[in-house]
Amino acid sequence: MRDAHGPYSTGSLVEWGSITKGLVGTTAHLTLDADRLVADFLPQLPDKRITIADLVHHTSGLPRLPSGMGDNPLGDPYRATVGQPLDHAAMVPATPRGAYVYSNLGYALLGEVLDHVHGDWFGAVRQHVLEPADIRTATTDPDPDQRVLARLVFRKTITPWALTGSPYAAAGGVWSTFEDLCRYAEWALADDAPAARRVSWQREGATTWINGEVRAAGAVIAEADGVTAVVHALAKPPHAADKIATALIKQELTR
């Protein structure tokens, strides 16, 4: 860890991006029957075969985003969804159910199921993950003055994607201090932690990780051979945070 400088020294809340899915997946796993059909909660869903486990594990066949959403690489794919319900008619699988296809749409739908069951998906996340992990700063509606934002020339900031108030907040809308992001890592990866705490994480060989990429920031928690790295990066190429975490772990393991 290095001392905060630049934007990190003027703001306190960093974007988790899709690390948010770790909170949502664990909450769903702890409070819902994984084999239950999503249509039991939302009967208007076109595909009646999708289960809660399919949404958690990205095996529903739903695409990353609905067709046409996000086609403009310079635009904000989420701005038009703020204050709007999910379009269930668009929830038609694009690939066979059972195959892994990373889906923000699937996690937005999972957030809606948690809303249906608990009244508020983020309230359920607070009860089942944030409070047990002693995380106090996490929010989906950050104070604009407290956000850590990437800057362009002349100190102009890059506006984050509009996830606050969007159903896609359940897929990537959490902010917190970097310290609380580290607390989540410690809670999820504790030696005595049940597997449910990492149900939305990815695994390959000896490495377990969860990451998130948003408009101008990236974050990752990665663990390998008992070494954990938590990284947040601004205005870097895609997956820069992942590469930094990998380098830090390798550096530690070679000492």
Short mmCIF file of C-alpha atoms in Angstrom, two decimals:
data_model
loop_
_atom_site.label_atom_id
_atom_site.label_comp_id
_atom_site.label_asym_id
_atom_site.label_seq_id
_atom_site.Cartn_x
_atom_site.Cartn_y
_atom_site.Cartn_z
CA MET A 1 0.00 0.00 0.00
CA ARG A 2 1.22 3.48 -0.78
CA ASP A 3 0.16 6.81 0.68
CA ALA A 4 -2.90 8.39 -0.91
CA HIS A 5 -2.21 11.08 -3.47
CA GLY A 6 -4.02 12.83 -6.31
CA PRO A 7 -7.76 12.08 -6.33
CA TYR A 8 -7.30 9.49 -3.56
CA SER A 9 -6.24 12.23 -1.18
CA THR A 10 -9.25 14.47 -1.84
CA GLY A 11 -12.08 11.89 -1.79
CA SER A 12 -12.80 8.92 0.42
CA LEU A 13 -15.25 6.65 -1.45
CA VAL A 14 -14.08 4.37 -4.26
CA GLU A 15 -16.20 2.44 -6.75
CA TRP A 16 -16.43 -1.30 -6.21
CA GLY A 17 -17.89 -1.92 -9.65
CA SER A 18 -18.78 -5.58 -10.08
CA ILE A 19 -17.27 -6.50 -6.72
CA THR A 20 -20.79 -5.48 -5.70
CA LYS A 21 -21.87 -8.85 -7.10
CA GLY A 22 -20.04 -10.54 -4.22
CA LEU A 23 -22.35 -8.85 -1.74
CA VAL A 24 -25.48 -9.60 -3.74
CA GLY A 25 -24.59 -13.21 -4.53
CA THR A 26 -23.80 -14.00 -0.90
CA THR A 27 -27.03 -12.39 0.28
CA ALA A 28 -29.03 -14.38 -2.26
CA HIS A 29 -27.25 -17.60 -1.28
CA LEU A 30 -27.92 -17.02 2.42
CA THR A 31 -31.56 -15.97 2.14
CA LEU A 32 -32.98 -17.79 -0.90
CA ASP A 33 -33.24 -21.39 -2.06
CA ALA A 34 -30.63 -21.62 -4.83
CA ASP A 35 -32.76 -24.12 -6.77
CA ARG A 36 -35.87 -21.96 -6.66
CA LEU A 37 -37.16 -20.68 -9.99
CA VAL A 38 -36.90 -16.94 -10.49
CA ALA A 39 -40.38 -17.05 -12.04
CA ASP A 40 -41.74 -18.09 -8.63
CA PHE A 41 -40.96 -14.53 -7.53
CA LEU A 42 -41.36 -12.75 -10.88
CA PRO A 43 -43.94 -14.69 -12.93
CA GLN A 44 -43.71 -12.19 -15.81
CA LEU A 45 -40.21 -13.48 -16.65
CA PRO A 46 -40.23 -14.95 -20.20
CA ASP A 47 -37.93 -17.89 -19.42
CA LYS A 48 -39.48 -19.93 -16.61
CA ARG A 49 -36.47 -22.25 -16.24
CA ILE A 50 -33.96 -19.77 -14.79
CA THR A 51 -33.06 -20.47 -11.15
CA ILE A 52 -31.56 -18.32 -8.42
CA ALA A 53 -28.34 -20.33 -8.77
CA ASP A 54 -28.24 -19.53 -12.49
CA LEU A 55 -28.24 -15.81 -11.72
CA VAL A 56 -25.60 -16.12 -8.99
CA HIS A 57 -23.26 -18.22 -11.16
CA HIS A 58 -23.89 -16.49 -14.53
CA THR A 59 -25.38 -19.62 -16.09
CA SER A 60 -28.84 -18.23 -16.93
CA GLY A 61 -27.97 -17.59 -20.57
CA LEU A 62 -28.90 -13.92 -20.14
CA PRO A 63 -26.50 -11.57 -21.98
CA ARG A 64 -24.21 -9.09 -20.27
CA LEU A 65 -26.70 -6.32 -21.11
CA PRO A 66 -29.94 -6.24 -23.11
CA SER A 67 -29.62 -5.92 -26.88
CA GLY A 68 -28.76 -2.36 -27.91
CA MET A 69 -27.85 -1.23 -24.40
CA GLY A 70 -24.25 -0.08 -24.26
CA ASP A 71 -23.66 -0.05 -28.01
CA ASN A 72 -22.10 3.42 -27.72
CA PRO A 73 -18.65 2.85 -26.13
CA LEU A 74 -18.40 6.53 -25.15
CA GLY A 75 -21.89 6.74 -23.68
CA ASP A 76 -23.37 5.73 -20.35
CA PRO A 77 -25.36 2.50 -20.80
CA TYR A 78 -27.09 2.91 -17.45
CA ARG A 79 -28.27 6.52 -17.49
CA ALA A 80 -31.58 5.75 -19.21
CA THR A 81 -32.34 3.05 -16.62
CA VAL A 82 -32.26 5.37 -13.58
CA GLY A 83 -35.65 5.34 -11.90
CA GLN A 84 -36.95 2.75 -14.36
CA PRO A 85 -37.93 -0.88 -13.69
CA LEU A 86 -36.23 -3.70 -15.51
CA ASP A 87 -37.76 -4.61 -18.85
CA HIS A 88 -38.71 -8.24 -18.33
CA ALA A 89 -39.52 -8.67 -22.00
CA ALA A 90 -35.81 -8.15 -22.73
CA MET A 91 -34.82 -11.00 -20.41
CA VAL A 92 -34.56 -13.65 -23.10
CA PRO A 93 -31.46 -15.88 -22.86
CA ALA A 94 -28.97 -15.33 -25.66
CA THR A 95 -27.04 -18.57 -25.04
CA PRO A 96 -28.00 -22.00 -23.71
CA ARG A 97 -28.80 -22.16 -20.01
CA GLY A 98 -25.96 -23.79 -18.05
CA ALA A 99 -23.09 -22.19 -19.96
CA TYR A 100 -21.11 -19.46 -18.19
CA VAL A 101 -21.89 -16.01 -19.64
CA TYR A 102 -21.07 -13.04 -17.43
CA SER A 103 -24.27 -11.05 -17.01
CA ASN A 104 -24.92 -7.66 -15.43
CA LEU A 105 -28.52 -8.15 -16.50
CA GLY A 106 -28.66 -11.35 -14.46
CA TYR A 107 -27.47 -9.58 -11.32
CA ALA A 108 -29.89 -6.70 -11.87
CA LEU A 109 -32.61 -9.36 -11.98
CA LEU A 110 -31.20 -10.95 -8.81
CA GLY A 111 -31.40 -7.55 -7.11
CA GLU A 112 -35.05 -7.36 -8.14
CA VAL A 113 -35.71 -10.77 -6.58
CA LEU A 114 -34.10 -9.57 -3.33
CA ASP A 115 -36.27 -6.44 -3.50
CA HIS A 116 -39.32 -8.68 -3.85
CA VAL A 117 -38.34 -10.88 -0.89
CA HIS A 118 -36.78 -8.34 1.48
CA GLY A 119 -38.24 -5.02 0.35
CA ASP A 120 -34.81 -3.60 -0.54
CA TRP A 121 -31.85 -5.51 -1.92
CA PHE A 122 -29.28 -3.18 -0.37
CA GLY A 123 -30.97 -3.38 3.02
CA ALA A 124 -30.65 -7.16 2.83
CA VAL A 125 -26.99 -6.83 1.80
CA ARG A 126 -26.38 -4.55 4.76
CA GLN A 127 -27.92 -7.08 7.17
CA HIS A 128 -26.27 -10.23 5.83
CA VAL A 129 -22.87 -9.00 4.61
CA LEU A 130 -21.93 -5.43 5.47
CA GLU A 131 -22.79 -5.49 9.18
CA PRO A 132 -21.21 -8.92 9.81
CA ALA A 133 -18.08 -7.67 7.99
CA ASP A 134 -18.05 -4.43 10.06
CA ILE A 135 -18.34 -2.35 6.89
CA ARG A 136 -19.94 1.01 7.68
CA THR A 137 -19.25 3.28 4.72
CA ALA A 138 -20.72 1.22 1.86
CA THR A 139 -23.45 3.01 -0.09
CA THR A 140 -25.13 3.05 -3.49
CA ASP A 141 -25.75 6.80 -3.25
CA PRO A 142 -22.39 8.40 -2.47
CA ASP A 143 -21.97 12.05 -1.57
CA PRO A 144 -20.62 13.57 -4.82
CA ASP A 145 -17.94 15.43 -2.88
CA GLN A 146 -16.67 12.24 -1.25
CA ARG A 147 -16.20 10.21 -4.44
CA VAL A 148 -12.72 9.37 -5.70
CA LEU A 149 -12.89 10.16 -9.42
CA ALA A 150 -10.44 9.91 -12.29
CA ARG A 151 -9.31 13.24 -13.71
CA LEU A 152 -8.49 14.38 -17.21
CA VAL A 153 -6.28 17.32 -18.11
CA PHE A 154 -7.08 20.61 -16.40
CA ARG A 155 -8.39 18.54 -13.44
CA LYS A 156 -11.72 17.83 -15.13
CA THR A 157 -13.21 14.69 -13.60
CA ILE A 158 -14.65 11.77 -15.53
CA THR A 159 -18.31 11.33 -14.66
CA PRO A 160 -19.04 7.83 -13.33
CA TRP A 161 -21.75 5.69 -14.86
CA ALA A 162 -25.20 6.52 -13.51
CA LEU A 163 -25.85 3.47 -11.35
CA THR A 164 -27.40 5.26 -8.38
CA GLY A 165 -31.15 4.72 -8.65
CA SER A 166 -30.73 2.19 -11.47
CA PRO A 167 -31.73 -1.47 -11.13
CA TYR A 168 -28.20 -2.22 -12.34
CA ALA A 169 -26.83 -0.89 -9.05
CA ALA A 170 -27.14 -4.49 -7.80
CA ALA A 171 -24.61 -5.46 -10.47
CA GLY A 172 -22.00 -2.80 -9.75
CA GLY A 173 -23.20 0.25 -7.84
CA VAL A 174 -21.54 0.07 -4.41
CA TRP A 175 -19.01 2.63 -3.16
CA SER A 176 -17.05 2.62 0.11
CA THR A 177 -13.72 3.64 1.56
CA PHE A 178 -10.75 1.61 0.41
CA GLU A 179 -10.35 0.42 4.00
CA ASP A 180 -13.85 -1.06 3.92
CA LEU A 181 -13.12 -2.74 0.61
CA CYS A 182 -10.20 -4.39 2.42
CA ARG A 183 -12.52 -5.38 5.26
CA TYR A 184 -14.74 -7.14 2.77
CA ALA A 185 -11.70 -9.03 1.48
CA GLU A 186 -10.73 -10.07 5.00
CA TRP A 187 -14.30 -11.19 5.81
CA ALA A 188 -14.79 -13.17 2.63
CA LEU A 189 -11.35 -14.82 2.71
CA ALA A 190 -11.07 -15.52 6.44
CA ASP A 191 -9.74 -18.99 7.24
CA ASP A 192 -13.03 -19.99 8.84
CA ALA A 193 -15.24 -18.29 6.22
CA PRO A 194 -17.93 -20.52 4.67
CA ALA A 195 -17.94 -20.88 0.89
CA ALA A 196 -21.13 -18.80 0.72
CA ARG A 197 -19.02 -15.67 1.25
CA ARG A 198 -17.29 -16.27 -2.08
CA VAL A 199 -20.16 -17.73 -4.06
CA SER A 200 -19.94 -14.95 -6.68
CA TRP A 201 -16.15 -15.02 -6.94
CA GLN A 202 -14.14 -16.67 -9.70
CA ARG A 203 -11.53 -19.41 -9.37
CA GLU A 204 -8.76 -20.65 -11.60
CA GLY A 205 -6.10 -23.01 -10.30
CA ALA A 206 -4.82 -21.67 -6.99
CA THR A 207 -6.28 -18.19 -7.52
CA THR A 208 -9.59 -16.87 -6.19
CA TRP A 209 -10.70 -13.39 -7.18
CA ILE A 210 -13.49 -10.91 -7.76
CA ASN A 211 -13.09 -7.77 -9.83
CA GLY A 212 -14.95 -4.83 -11.27
CA GLU A 213 -14.47 -2.44 -14.19
CA VAL A 214 -16.47 0.79 -14.49
CA ARG A 215 -16.10 3.82 -16.74
CA ALA A 216 -12.79 5.08 -15.37
CA ALA A 217 -11.88 2.84 -12.45
CA GLY A 218 -11.08 -0.77 -11.73
CA ALA A 219 -10.96 -2.81 -8.54
CA VAL A 220 -9.95 -6.35 -7.66
CA ILE A 221 -9.54 -8.62 -4.67
CA ALA A 222 -7.31 -11.59 -5.48
CA GLU A 223 -5.91 -14.40 -3.33
CA ALA A 224 -3.36 -17.05 -4.25
CA ASP A 225 -1.29 -19.36 -2.05
CA GLY A 226 -2.33 -17.50 1.09
CA VAL A 227 -1.46 -14.02 -0.22
CA THR A 228 -4.21 -11.46 -0.81
CA ALA A 229 -4.03 -8.24 -2.82
CA VAL A 230 -6.71 -5.55 -2.88
CA VAL A 231 -6.25 -2.97 -5.63
CA HIS A 232 -8.18 0.07 -6.83
CA ALA A 233 -6.98 1.95 -9.91
CA LEU A 234 -8.12 5.08 -11.76
CA ALA A 235 -7.95 5.94 -15.47
CA LYS A 236 -5.94 2.85 -16.38
CA PRO A 237 -6.30 0.41 -19.28
CA PRO A 238 -8.86 -2.38 -18.85
CA HIS A 239 -7.89 -5.00 -16.24
CA ALA A 240 -4.98 -2.87 -14.99
CA ALA A 241 -6.05 -3.48 -11.39
CA ASP A 242 -5.97 -7.24 -12.01
CA LYS A 243 -2.46 -7.05 -13.43
CA ILE A 244 -1.27 -4.95 -10.48
CA ALA A 245 -2.78 -7.43 -8.01
CA THR A 246 -1.12 -10.34 -9.81
CA ALA A 247 2.25 -8.57 -9.72
CA LEU A 248 1.89 -7.79 -6.01
CA ILE A 249 1.05 -11.39 -5.17
CA LYS A 250 3.97 -12.73 -7.22
CA GLN A 251 6.29 -10.21 -5.57
CA GLU A 252 5.18 -11.31 -2.12
CA LEU A 253 5.44 -15.01 -2.91
CA THR A 254 9.01 -14.67 -4.20
CA ARG A 255 10.29 -12.96 -1.06
#
